[in-house]
Amino acid sequence: MRKFKVAGAQLGAIQKSDSREAVVARMVALMDQAHEKGCELIVFPELALTTFFPRWYLTDPKEIDQWYESEMPSAATLPLFEKAKEYQMAITFGYAEKTPDGHHFNTSIMTNKDGEIVLKYRKIHLPGHGEYAPKRAFQHLEKYYFEPGNLGFNVCANLGGVMGMAICNDRRWPETYRMMGLQGVELVTIGYNTPAYNAERRDEADGKRLFHSQLSIQAGAYQNSTWVVAVAKAGNEDGHELIGGSLIVDPNGFVVAQAKTQEDELITADVDLDESRFGKETVFNFAAHRRVEHYGLISSQTGVEVPEEVKKQLEQE
Ligand code: ING
């Protein structure tokens, strides 16, 4: 293996009223296209089965429950796993997970080419806020609907290589890629749903958001010498714009494929996992170059603490 064609399956908008079945049918159509192009891995977005519901403040438990999957595969998603096996194509997609003991996570799974789940990831970096925020132009209640992931940044063997997953906001944090880089990751899949506008700064248009998304992904790929396949849910969901810009980035940080529309759109690239070797053996040979004795703050301190003597100097200025 190690050489295969990968597909990024961008999804256009999913409205509040769209059924799981209608969405799964769109996803299967993209799998059909990917199969015709000989792809052996297809990557779908974050929360791929529903609209980006954390934009809505709901309080009725029954209304909230409708957005989550309590089993995977479920009846509605089984066709995806069956298609994966039929096409011998590994798939990844994100969904809202409700565990049997009542925990809620923003989750993604990855299967092998037989449609068996080989990796599960629960989103660790939850952006937004945990309570209704009246001043915002729209809500981003991921801290209200989900708990931080409890599975860590993990990797698995798939298609002959080391693969890992992250979700949306995770892509903005270098720790995400480095944790997988330290486990030898060669290809990271990332789904995202990114509002085109900043709910707190209406003047920040989506050009800036596309730039920051791409910058983060290219940096993560290059600094850990890994492929990254990052796929958007795009378009206008019940009046709320999400950026597209799905892309495939190689281990040198170059964009090798990018979506052009805000709709369901397949992008593909020929992946050779061995292209990640040179970076891992030279510039980013972690064992030869990293000095962990100097990195303590990164995992011991959460927020910013300006050193006392610096604070004193600032007071004198
Ligand atoms: N969405 C956005 C993201 O991280 C966001 C939230 C947008 C945070 C822009 C910061 C800046 O892409 C999700 N779902 O995380």
Short mmCIF file of N, CA and C in Angstrom, two decimals, residues 46 106 121-128 140 142-143 147-149 153 166-177 179:
data_model
loop_
_atom_site.label_atom_id
_atom_site.label_comp_id
_atom_site.label_asym_id
_atom_site.label_seq_id
_atom_site.Cartn_x
_atom_site.Cartn_y
_atom_site.Cartn_z
N GLU A 46 -16.55 17.47 9.71
CA GLU A 46 -17.02 17.45 11.11
C GLU A 46 -18.55 17.47 11.09
N ASN A 106 -18.03 15.66 20.38
CA ASN A 106 -17.94 15.97 18.96
C ASN A 106 -16.91 14.99 18.42
N TYR A 121 -12.00 9.41 17.48
CA TYR A 121 -11.40 10.60 18.09
C TYR A 121 -12.53 11.50 18.58
N ARG A 122 -12.33 12.09 19.76
CA ARG A 122 -13.32 13.02 20.32
C ARG A 122 -12.64 14.38 20.46
N LYS A 123 -13.25 15.39 19.86
CA LYS A 123 -12.66 16.73 19.73
C LYS A 123 -12.21 17.28 21.08
N ILE A 124 -10.94 17.68 21.13
CA ILE A 124 -10.35 18.15 22.40
C ILE A 124 -10.48 19.67 22.54
N HIS A 125 -10.20 20.42 21.47
CA HIS A 125 -10.30 21.89 21.55
C HIS A 125 -11.71 22.32 21.13
N LEU A 126 -12.55 22.63 22.12
CA LEU A 126 -13.92 23.08 21.84
C LEU A 126 -13.95 24.60 21.86
N PRO A 127 -14.20 25.24 20.73
CA PRO A 127 -14.24 26.71 20.70
C PRO A 127 -15.58 27.22 21.18
N GLY A 128 -15.74 28.52 21.18
CA GLY A 128 -17.04 29.11 21.51
C GLY A 128 -17.26 29.22 23.00
N HIS A 140 -22.19 30.02 19.29
CA HIS A 140 -21.27 28.95 18.92
C HIS A 140 -21.09 28.09 20.17
N GLU A 142 -20.42 25.09 21.35
CA GLU A 142 -19.80 23.76 21.43
C GLU A 142 -19.47 23.37 22.87
N LYS A 143 -19.16 24.37 23.72
CA LYS A 143 -18.85 24.03 25.13
C LYS A 143 -20.13 23.70 25.91
N GLU A 147 -18.56 17.68 25.68
CA GLU A 147 -17.47 17.65 26.66
C GLU A 147 -16.15 17.55 25.90
N PRO A 148 -15.05 18.05 26.47
CA PRO A 148 -13.76 17.87 25.81
C PRO A 148 -13.47 16.38 25.61
N GLY A 149 -12.85 16.08 24.49
CA GLY A 149 -12.55 14.68 24.17
C GLY A 149 -11.73 14.01 25.27
N PHE A 153 -5.00 12.33 21.63
CA PHE A 153 -4.69 12.38 20.19
C PHE A 153 -4.09 11.03 19.86
N ALA A 166 -8.16 14.78 13.62
CA ALA A 166 -8.44 15.92 14.47
C ALA A 166 -9.76 16.49 13.97
N ILE A 167 -10.31 17.47 14.69
CA ILE A 167 -11.60 18.04 14.31
C ILE A 167 -11.54 19.56 14.43
N CYS A 168 -11.77 20.21 13.33
CA CYS A 168 -12.04 21.64 13.22
C CYS A 168 -11.10 22.55 14.03
N ASN A 169 -11.56 23.01 15.19
CA ASN A 169 -10.75 23.97 15.96
C ASN A 169 -9.41 23.38 16.34
N ASP A 170 -9.35 22.04 16.50
CA ASP A 170 -8.06 21.37 16.80
C ASP A 170 -6.98 21.80 15.82
N ARG A 171 -7.36 22.08 14.55
CA ARG A 171 -6.35 22.35 13.52
C ARG A 171 -5.61 23.66 13.77
N ARG A 172 -6.15 24.50 14.64
CA ARG A 172 -5.52 25.80 14.91
C ARG A 172 -4.44 25.71 15.99
N TRP A 173 -4.34 24.57 16.64
CA TRP A 173 -3.42 24.41 17.77
C TRP A 173 -2.25 23.51 17.38
N PRO A 174 -1.01 24.03 17.41
CA PRO A 174 0.13 23.19 17.00
C PRO A 174 0.26 21.90 17.82
N GLU A 175 -0.23 21.94 19.08
CA GLU A 175 -0.12 20.74 19.92
C GLU A 175 -0.82 19.54 19.28
N THR A 176 -1.91 19.84 18.57
CA THR A 176 -2.68 18.75 17.94
C THR A 176 -1.79 17.93 17.00
N TYR A 177 -1.10 18.60 16.10
CA TYR A 177 -0.29 17.88 15.10
C TYR A 177 0.95 17.28 15.76
N MET A 179 1.39 16.21 18.82
CA MET A 179 1.07 14.98 19.58
C MET A 179 1.00 13.78 18.65
#
